[in-house]
PDB file of C-alpha atoms in Angstrom:
ATOM      1  CA  ASN A  28     136.465  46.380-163.543  1.00 75.00           C
ATOM      2  CA  ALA A  29     133.477  44.097-162.892  1.00 84.00           C
ATOM      3  CA  GLY A  30     134.877  41.099-164.811  1.00 94.00           C
ATOM      4  CA  VAL A  31     132.170  38.701-166.045  1.00 97.00           C
ATOM      5  CA  THR A  32     128.634  39.445-164.878  1.00 97.00           C
ATOM      6  CA  GLN A  33     125.542  37.259-165.249  1.00 98.00           C
ATOM      7  CA  THR A  34     121.860  37.951-164.725  1.00 97.00           C
ATOM      8  CA  PRO A  35     119.645  36.692-163.257  1.00 97.00           C
ATOM      9  CA  LYS A  36     121.183  34.762-160.349  1.00 97.00           C
ATOM     10  CA  PHE A  37     118.147  32.491-160.029  1.00 97.00           C
ATOM     11  CA  GLN A  38     115.259  31.690-162.350  1.00 97.00           C
ATOM     12  CA  VAL A  39     112.317  29.298-162.286  1.00 98.00           C
ATOM     13  CA  LEU A  40     110.595  28.520-165.580  1.00 97.00           C
ATOM     14  CA  LYS A  41     107.685  26.352-166.586  1.00 98.00           C
ATOM     15  CA  THR A  42     108.171  23.777-169.320  1.00 98.00           C
ATOM     16  CA  GLY A  43     107.826  25.416-172.715  1.00 98.00           C
ATOM     17  CA  GLN A  44     108.662  28.937-171.608  1.00 98.00           C
ATOM     18  CA  SER A  45     111.552  30.810-173.201  1.00 97.00           C
ATOM     19  CA  MET A  46     114.071  33.131-171.611  1.00 96.00           C
ATOM     20  CA  THR A  47     117.450  34.759-172.099  1.00 98.00           C
ATOM     21  CA  LEU A  48     120.381  34.463-169.703  1.00 98.00           C
ATOM     22  CA  GLN A  49     122.511  37.579-169.868  1.00 98.00           C
ATOM     23  CA  CYS A  50     126.313  37.657-169.816  1.00 98.00           C
ATOM     24  CA  ALA A  51     128.598  40.664-170.081  1.00 98.00           C
ATOM     25  CA  GLN A  52     132.333  41.234-169.671  1.00 97.00           C
ATOM     26  CA  ASP A  53     134.306  44.449-169.467  1.00 96.00           C
ATOM     27  CA  MET A  54     137.781  43.045-170.141  1.00 95.00           C
ATOM     28  CA  ASN A  55     137.601  43.375-173.943  1.00 94.00           C
ATOM     29  CA  HIS A  56     137.974  39.598-174.295  1.00 95.00           C
ATOM     30  CA  GLU A  57     137.408  38.171-177.746  1.00 94.00           C
ATOM     31  CA  TYR A  58     136.481  34.656-176.598  1.00 94.00           C
ATOM     32  CA  MET A  59     133.263  34.031-174.658  1.00 96.00           C
ATOM     33  CA  SER A  60     131.546  30.779-173.802  1.00 97.00           C
ATOM     34  CA  TRP A  61     128.591  29.241-171.986  1.00 98.00           C
ATOM     35  CA  TYR A  62     128.782  26.129-169.818  1.00 98.00           C
ATOM     36  CA  ARG A  63     126.289  24.173-167.810  1.00 98.00           C
ATOM     37  CA  GLN A  64     127.214  22.386-164.601  1.00 97.00           C
ATOM     38  CA  ASP A  65     125.356  19.265-163.574  1.00 94.00           C
ATOM     39  CA  PRO A  66     126.150  16.886-160.687  1.00 87.00           C
ATOM     40  CA  GLY A  67     128.691  14.255-161.705  1.00 85.00           C
ATOM     41  CA  MET A  68     129.165  15.839-165.151  1.00 88.00           C
ATOM     42  CA  GLY A  69     131.489  18.750-164.534  1.00 90.00           C
ATOM     43  CA  LEU A  70     131.135  21.767-166.810  1.00 95.00           C
ATOM     44  CA  ARG A  71     129.985  21.121-170.350  1.00 96.00           C
ATOM     45  CA  LEU A  72     130.379  23.616-173.175  1.00 96.00           C
ATOM     46  CA  ILE A  73     127.104  24.763-174.757  1.00 97.00           C
ATOM     47  CA  HIS A  74     128.154  27.467-177.243  1.00 97.00           C
ATOM     48  CA  TYR A  75     131.130  29.724-177.707  1.00 96.00           C
ATOM     49  CA  SER A  76     132.221  32.778-179.668  1.00 96.00           C
ATOM     50  CA  VAL A  77     135.648  33.908-180.815  1.00 93.00           C
ATOM     51  CA  GLY A  78     134.505  37.446-181.600  1.00 94.00           C
ATOM     52  CA  ALA A  79     131.553  39.649-182.460  1.00 95.00           C
ATOM     53  CA  GLY A  80     129.421  38.055-185.155  1.00 95.00           C
ATOM     54  CA  ILE A  81     131.032  34.602-184.779  1.00 96.00           C
ATOM     55  CA  THR A  82     129.492  31.781-182.768  1.00 97.00           C
ATOM     56  CA  ASP A  83     129.853  28.010-182.765  1.00 95.00           C
ATOM     57  CA  GLN A  84     128.408  24.982-181.031  1.00 96.00           C
ATOM     58  CA  GLY A  85     129.985  23.202-178.135  1.00 94.00           C
ATOM     59  CA  GLU A  86     129.323  19.785-176.669  1.00 93.00           C
ATOM     60  CA  VAL A  87     125.646  20.235-175.673  1.00 96.00           C
ATOM     61  CA  PRO A  88     124.066  22.932-177.903  1.00 97.00           C
ATOM     62  CA  ASN A  89     120.566  21.500-178.425  1.00 96.00           C
ATOM     63  CA  GLY A  90     117.780  23.702-177.067  1.00 96.00           C
ATOM     64  CA  TYR A  91     119.980  26.799-176.830  1.00 98.00           C
ATOM     65  CA  ASN A  92     120.711  29.743-179.120  1.00 97.00           C
ATOM     66  CA  VAL A  93     123.390  32.415-178.886  1.00 98.00           C
ATOM     67  CA  SER A  94     124.358  35.570-180.709  1.00 96.00           C
ATOM     68  CA  ARG A  95     127.288  37.963-180.344  1.00 97.00           C
ATOM     69  CA  SER A  96     126.517  41.431-181.640  1.00 97.00           C
ATOM     70  CA  THR A  97     129.110  43.184-179.442  1.00 97.00           C
ATOM     71  CA  THR A  98     132.425  42.198-177.850  1.00 97.00           C
ATOM     72  CA  GLU A  99     130.944  42.732-174.378  1.00 97.00           C
ATOM     73  CA  ASP A 100     127.707  40.728-174.477  1.00 98.00           C
ATOM     74  CA  PHE A 101     126.956  37.065-175.102  1.00 98.00           C
ATOM     75  CA  PRO A 102     123.340  36.155-174.245  1.00 98.00           C
ATOM     76  CA  LEU A 103     122.115  32.557-174.086  1.00 98.00           C
ATOM     77  CA  ARG A 104     118.537  31.885-175.177  1.00 98.00           C
ATOM     78  CA  LEU A 105     116.449  28.935-174.099  1.00 97.00           C
ATOM     79  CA  LEU A 106     113.904  28.498-176.859  1.00 92.00           C
ATOM     80  CA  SER A 107     111.404  26.177-175.129  1.00 97.00           C
ATOM     81  CA  ALA A 108     112.536  25.198-171.645  1.00 97.00           C
ATOM     82  CA  ALA A 109     112.558  21.536-170.628  1.00 97.00           C
ATOM     83  CA  PRO A 110     113.167  19.951-167.187  1.00 97.00           C
ATOM     84  CA  SER A 111     116.449  18.533-168.598  1.00 97.00           C
ATOM     85  CA  GLN A 112     117.715  22.119-168.797  1.00 98.00           C
ATOM     86  CA  THR A 113     117.567  22.494-165.027  1.00 98.00           C
ATOM     87  CA  SER A 114     121.181  23.315-164.242  1.00 98.00           C
ATOM     88  CA  VAL A 115     123.645  25.984-163.183  1.00 98.00           C
ATOM     89  CA  TYR A 116     124.840  28.049-166.138  1.00 98.00           C
ATOM     90  CA  PHE A 117     128.213  29.772-166.266  1.00 98.00           C
ATOM     91  CA  CYS A 118     129.477  32.299-168.743  1.00 98.00           C
ATOM     92  CA  ALA A 119     133.229  32.691-169.235  1.00 97.00           C
ATOM     93  CA  SER A 120     135.610  34.833-171.244  1.00 96.00           C
ATOM     94  CA  ARG A 121     139.276  35.005-172.132  1.00 93.00           C
ATOM     95  CA  ARG A 122     141.614  36.896-174.391  1.00 90.00           C
ATOM     96  CA  GLN A 123     142.261  35.109-177.677  1.00 82.00           C
ATOM     97  CA  GLY A 124     145.733  33.931-178.458  1.00 75.00           C
ATOM     98  CA  THR A 125     147.436  34.440-175.106  1.00 65.00           C
ATOM     99  CA  SER A 126     146.483  31.811-172.578  1.00 75.00           C
ATOM    100  CA  TYR A 127     143.721  29.283-172.136  1.00 86.00           C
ATOM    101  CA  GLU A 128     142.769  30.706-168.749  1.00 90.00           C
ATOM    102  CA  GLN A 129     139.088  31.639-168.697  1.00 93.00           C
ATOM    103  CA  TYR A 130     137.364  33.993-166.293  1.00 95.00           C
ATOM    104  CA  PHE A 131     133.958  32.808-165.093  1.00 97.00           C
ATOM    105  CA  GLY A 132     130.866  34.681-164.020  1.00 98.00           C
ATOM    106  CA  PRO A 133     129.015  33.837-160.771  1.00 97.00           C
ATOM    107  CA  GLY A 134     126.446  31.623-162.495  1.00 97.00           C
ATOM    108  CA  THR A 135     122.681  31.448-162.998  1.00 98.00           C
ATOM    109  CA  ARG A 136     120.745  28.675-161.260  1.00 97.00           C
ATOM    110  CA  LEU A 137     117.844  27.666-163.488  1.00 98.00           C
ATOM    111  CA  THR A 138     114.999  25.367-162.499  1.00 98.00           C
ATOM    112  CA  VAL A 139     112.471  24.174-165.085  1.00 98.00           C
ATOM    113  CA  THR A 140     109.279  22.661-163.658  1.00 97.00           C
TER     114      THR A 140
ATOM    115  CA  ASP B  17     132.564   9.051-173.117  1.00 70.00           C
ATOM    116  CA  GLN B  18     134.338  11.444-170.762  1.00 83.00           C
ATOM    117  CA  GLN B  19     137.714  12.568-172.090  1.00 93.00           C
ATOM    118  CA  VAL B  20     138.774  14.021-168.739  1.00 96.00           C
ATOM    119  CA  LYS B  21     138.102  11.963-165.633  1.00 96.00           C
ATOM    120  CA  GLN B  22     138.356  12.763-161.973  1.00 97.00           C
ATOM    121  CA  ASN B  23     137.633   9.433-160.396  1.00 92.00           C
ATOM    122  CA  SER B  24     137.466  10.581-156.778  1.00 95.00           C
ATOM    123  CA  PRO B  25     134.216  12.461-156.122  1.00 95.00           C
ATOM    124  CA  SER B  26     135.474  13.625-152.743  1.00 97.00           C
ATOM    125  CA  LEU B  27     138.569  13.800-150.555  1.00 97.00           C
ATOM    126  CA  SER B  28     138.911  14.616-146.873  1.00 98.00           C
ATOM    127  CA  VAL B  29     142.251  15.821-145.457  1.00 98.00           C
ATOM    128  CA  GLN B  30     143.454  17.103-142.111  1.00 98.00           C
ATOM    129  CA  GLU B  31     144.630  20.716-141.944  1.00 98.00           C
ATOM    130  CA  GLY B  32     148.384  20.974-142.485  1.00 98.00           C
ATOM    131  CA  ARG B  33     148.641  17.702-144.408  1.00 98.00           C
ATOM    132  CA  ILE B  34     149.016  17.227-148.158  1.00 98.00           C
ATOM    133  CA  SER B  35     145.993  17.072-150.461  1.00 98.00           C
ATOM    134  CA  ILE B  36     146.454  15.163-153.727  1.00 98.00           C
ATOM    135  CA  LEU B  37     143.785  15.479-156.392  1.00 98.00           C
ATOM    136  CA  ASN B  38     144.029  13.284-159.467  1.00 98.00           C
ATOM    137  CA  CYS B  39     142.915  13.640-163.072  1.00 98.00           C
ATOM    138  CA  ASP B  40     143.186  11.305-166.075  1.00 98.00           C
ATOM    139  CA  TYR B  41     142.630  12.106-169.729  1.00 97.00           C
ATOM    140  CA  THR B  42     142.124   9.942-172.796  1.00 96.00           C
ATOM    141  CA  ASN B  43     142.671  12.307-175.745  1.00 93.00           C
ATOM    142  CA  SER B  44     146.322  12.429-176.862  1.00 92.00           C
ATOM    143  CA  MET B  45     145.678  15.777-178.590  1.00 92.00           C
ATOM    144  CA  PHE B  46     145.401  17.560-175.243  1.00 95.00           C
ATOM    145  CA  ASP B  47     148.572  19.509-174.504  1.00 94.00           C
ATOM    146  CA  TYR B  48     147.530  22.080-171.931  1.00 95.00           C
ATOM    147  CA  PHE B  49     145.914  21.415-168.585  1.00 97.00           C
ATOM    148  CA  LEU B  50     144.319  23.655-165.998  1.00 97.00           C
ATOM    149  CA  TRP B  51     142.941  23.355-162.483  1.00 98.00           C
ATOM    150  CA  TYR B  52     140.005  25.447-161.343  1.00 98.00           C
ATOM    151  CA  LYS B  53     138.657  25.886-157.842  1.00 98.00           C
ATOM    152  CA  LYS B  54     134.988  26.510-157.115  1.00 97.00           C
ATOM    153  CA  TYR B  55     133.291  27.652-153.935  1.00 97.00           C
ATOM    154  CA  PRO B  56     129.512  27.184-153.500  1.00 94.00           C
ATOM    155  CA  ALA B  57     127.384  29.818-155.275  1.00 92.00           C
ATOM    156  CA  GLU B  58     130.427  31.224-157.084  1.00 96.00           C
ATOM    157  CA  GLY B  59     131.963  30.720-160.495  1.00 97.00           C
ATOM    158  CA  PRO B  60     135.114  28.637-160.940  1.00 97.00           C
ATOM    159  CA  THR B  61     138.394  30.508-160.529  1.00 97.00           C
ATOM    160  CA  PHE B  62     141.656  29.599-162.218  1.00 96.00           C
ATOM    161  CA  LEU B  63     144.241  28.031-159.928  1.00 97.00           C
ATOM    162  CA  ILE B  64     147.223  26.702-161.872  1.00 97.00           C
ATOM    163  CA  SER B  65     148.060  25.292-165.296  1.00 96.00           C
ATOM    164  CA  ILE B  66     150.705  23.211-167.038  1.00 97.00           C
ATOM    165  CA  SER B  67     151.822  22.765-170.617  1.00 95.00           C
ATOM    166  CA  SER B  68     152.749  19.345-171.946  1.00 95.00           C
ATOM    167  CA  ILE B  69     156.344  20.511-172.463  1.00 95.00           C
ATOM    168  CA  LYS B  70     156.721  20.515-168.668  1.00 96.00           C
ATOM    169  CA  ASP B  71     156.172  17.825-166.073  1.00 96.00           C
ATOM    170  CA  LYS B  72     155.772  20.104-163.064  1.00 98.00           C
ATOM    171  CA  ASN B  73     154.546  23.599-162.303  1.00 98.00           C
ATOM    172  CA  GLU B  74     154.572  25.238-158.895  1.00 98.00           C
ATOM    173  CA  ASP B  75     152.749  28.251-157.485  1.00 97.00           C
ATOM    174  CA  GLY B  76     153.086  28.698-153.762  1.00 98.00           C
ATOM    175  CA  ARG B  77     151.324  25.858-151.961  1.00 98.00           C
ATOM    176  CA  PHE B  78     150.016  24.424-155.240  1.00 98.00           C
ATOM    177  CA  THR B  79     151.966  22.105-157.546  1.00 98.00           C
ATOM    178  CA  VAL B  80     150.678  20.329-160.627  1.00 98.00           C
ATOM    179  CA  PHE B  81     152.455  17.236-161.934  1.00 98.00           C
ATOM    180  CA  LEU B  82     151.958  15.874-165.443  1.00 98.00           C
ATOM    181  CA  ASN B  83     152.745  12.317-166.545  1.00 97.00           C
ATOM    182  CA  LYS B  84     152.183  12.326-170.314  1.00 96.00           C
ATOM    183  CA  SER B  85     152.878   8.641-170.846  1.00 96.00           C
ATOM    184  CA  ALA B  86     150.199   7.743-168.286  1.00 97.00           C
ATOM    185  CA  LYS B  87     147.893  10.586-169.403  1.00 97.00           C
ATOM    186  CA  HIS B  88     147.633  11.579-165.760  1.00 98.00           C
ATOM    187  CA  LEU B  89     147.995  14.776-163.813  1.00 98.00           C
ATOM    188  CA  SER B  90     147.743  15.579-160.144  1.00 98.00           C
ATOM    189  CA  LEU B  91     147.363  18.673-158.021  1.00 98.00           C
ATOM    190  CA  HIS B  92     149.231  18.783-154.719  1.00 98.00           C
ATOM    191  CA  ILE B  93     148.287  21.274-152.034  1.00 98.00           C
ATOM    192  CA  VAL B  94     150.809  21.589-149.212  1.00 98.00           C
ATOM    193  CA  PRO B  95     150.003  22.429-146.486  1.00 98.00           C
ATOM    194  CA  SER B  96     146.230  22.137-146.798  1.00 98.00           C
ATOM    195  CA  GLN B  97     144.161  24.854-145.149  1.00 98.00           C
ATOM    196  CA  PRO B  98     140.433  24.971-144.262  1.00 97.00           C
ATOM    197  CA  GLY B  99     139.987  27.718-146.898  1.00 97.00           C
ATOM    198  CA  ASP B 100     141.042  25.202-149.544  1.00 98.00           C
ATOM    199  CA  SER B 101     137.757  23.338-149.026  1.00 98.00           C
ATOM    200  CA  ALA B 102     136.062  23.620-152.424  1.00 98.00           C
ATOM    201  CA  VAL B 103     135.337  21.700-155.607  1.00 97.00           C
ATOM    202  CA  TYR B 104     138.383  21.285-157.843  1.00 98.00           C
ATOM    203  CA  PHE B 105     137.952  20.828-161.577  1.00 98.00           C
ATOM    204  CA  CYS B 106     140.618  19.576-163.931  1.00 98.00           C
ATOM    205  CA  ALA B 107     140.409  20.804-167.557  1.00 97.00           C
ATOM    206  CA  ALA B 108     142.272  19.996-170.753  1.00 96.00           C
ATOM    207  CA  THR B 109     142.614  21.591-174.166  1.00 94.00           C
ATOM    208  CA  SER B 110     144.788  22.031-177.240  1.00 90.00           C
ATOM    209  CA  MET B 111     144.939  24.196-180.336  1.00 85.00           C
ATOM    210  CA  GLU B 112     143.936  21.139-182.387  1.00 83.00           C
ATOM    211  CA  TYR B 113     140.857  20.844-180.193  1.00 81.00           C
ATOM    212  CA  GLY B 114     139.902  24.413-181.013  1.00 79.00           C
ATOM    213  CA  ASN B 115     141.189  25.752-177.700  1.00 81.00           C
ATOM    214  CA  LYS B 116     137.968  24.582-176.046  1.00 89.00           C
ATOM    215  CA  LEU B 117     138.231  23.460-172.430  1.00 93.00           C
ATOM    216  CA  VAL B 118     137.061  19.947-171.541  1.00 94.00           C
ATOM    217  CA  PHE B 119     136.338  19.593-167.838  1.00 96.00           C
ATOM    218  CA  GLY B 120     136.342  16.658-165.483  1.00 96.00           C
ATOM    219  CA  ALA B 121     133.448  16.027-163.096  1.00 96.00           C
ATOM    220  CA  GLY B 122     135.230  17.644-160.157  1.00 97.00           C
ATOM    221  CA  THR B 123     136.489  16.522-156.750  1.00 97.00           C
ATOM    222  CA  ILE B 124     135.106  17.936-153.501  1.00 97.00           C
ATOM    223  CA  LEU B 125     137.969  18.648-151.106  1.00 98.00           C
ATOM    224  CA  ARG B 126     137.220  19.008-147.396  1.00 98.00           C
ATOM    225  CA  VAL B 127     140.043  20.186-145.166  1.00 98.00           C
ATOM    226  CA  LYS B 128     139.298  19.484-141.518  1.00 97.00           C
ATOM    227  CA  SER B 129     140.704  21.732-138.797  1.00 93.00           C
TER     228      SER B 129
END
């Protein structure tokens, strides 16, 4: 049981480039979410999904796209990277309807130059 | 405007003494609160939670206290150990808020041996 996995661990992009951050979970959790962590800001919700085919925006969705074609995978796409998107990105999952406790992946550190 | 605030960016405590981490919230809809612990280069891990129907929840060395009238919660760690050195995030949510977690900015705890 690997839990929540994220790839890559580190990434450097140039302004304007696009990329996809991968997230997968093997716990059959319905709910998955993406957060970004910035100094002094805590973790802020970017997008979330309550099940395959259903996604919604969080607090800071601009510049990011998501899709959920399977229960296991929840990729985050940066459409045109900007220096303001330099951050550490965490994916998380939990079972719907039981508790609010989320399980987090190890994170992806992204730098946009 | 931050709905969950951790006003102390850092806290330093001697090994064996009590660590008290504080968290304030502004949204009266929140009725469930969680504490997460984060080591460098890892994802946050769930520590302890409390529902608004309780004012205290204990798990080993960790106790969370909730004061609903003051919209304040605190995490007590007794006794503190060097391995407790980490960033601690407070989070809040409710069904009315769509079960989304709102995080504070975090407090860095250093336990000196």
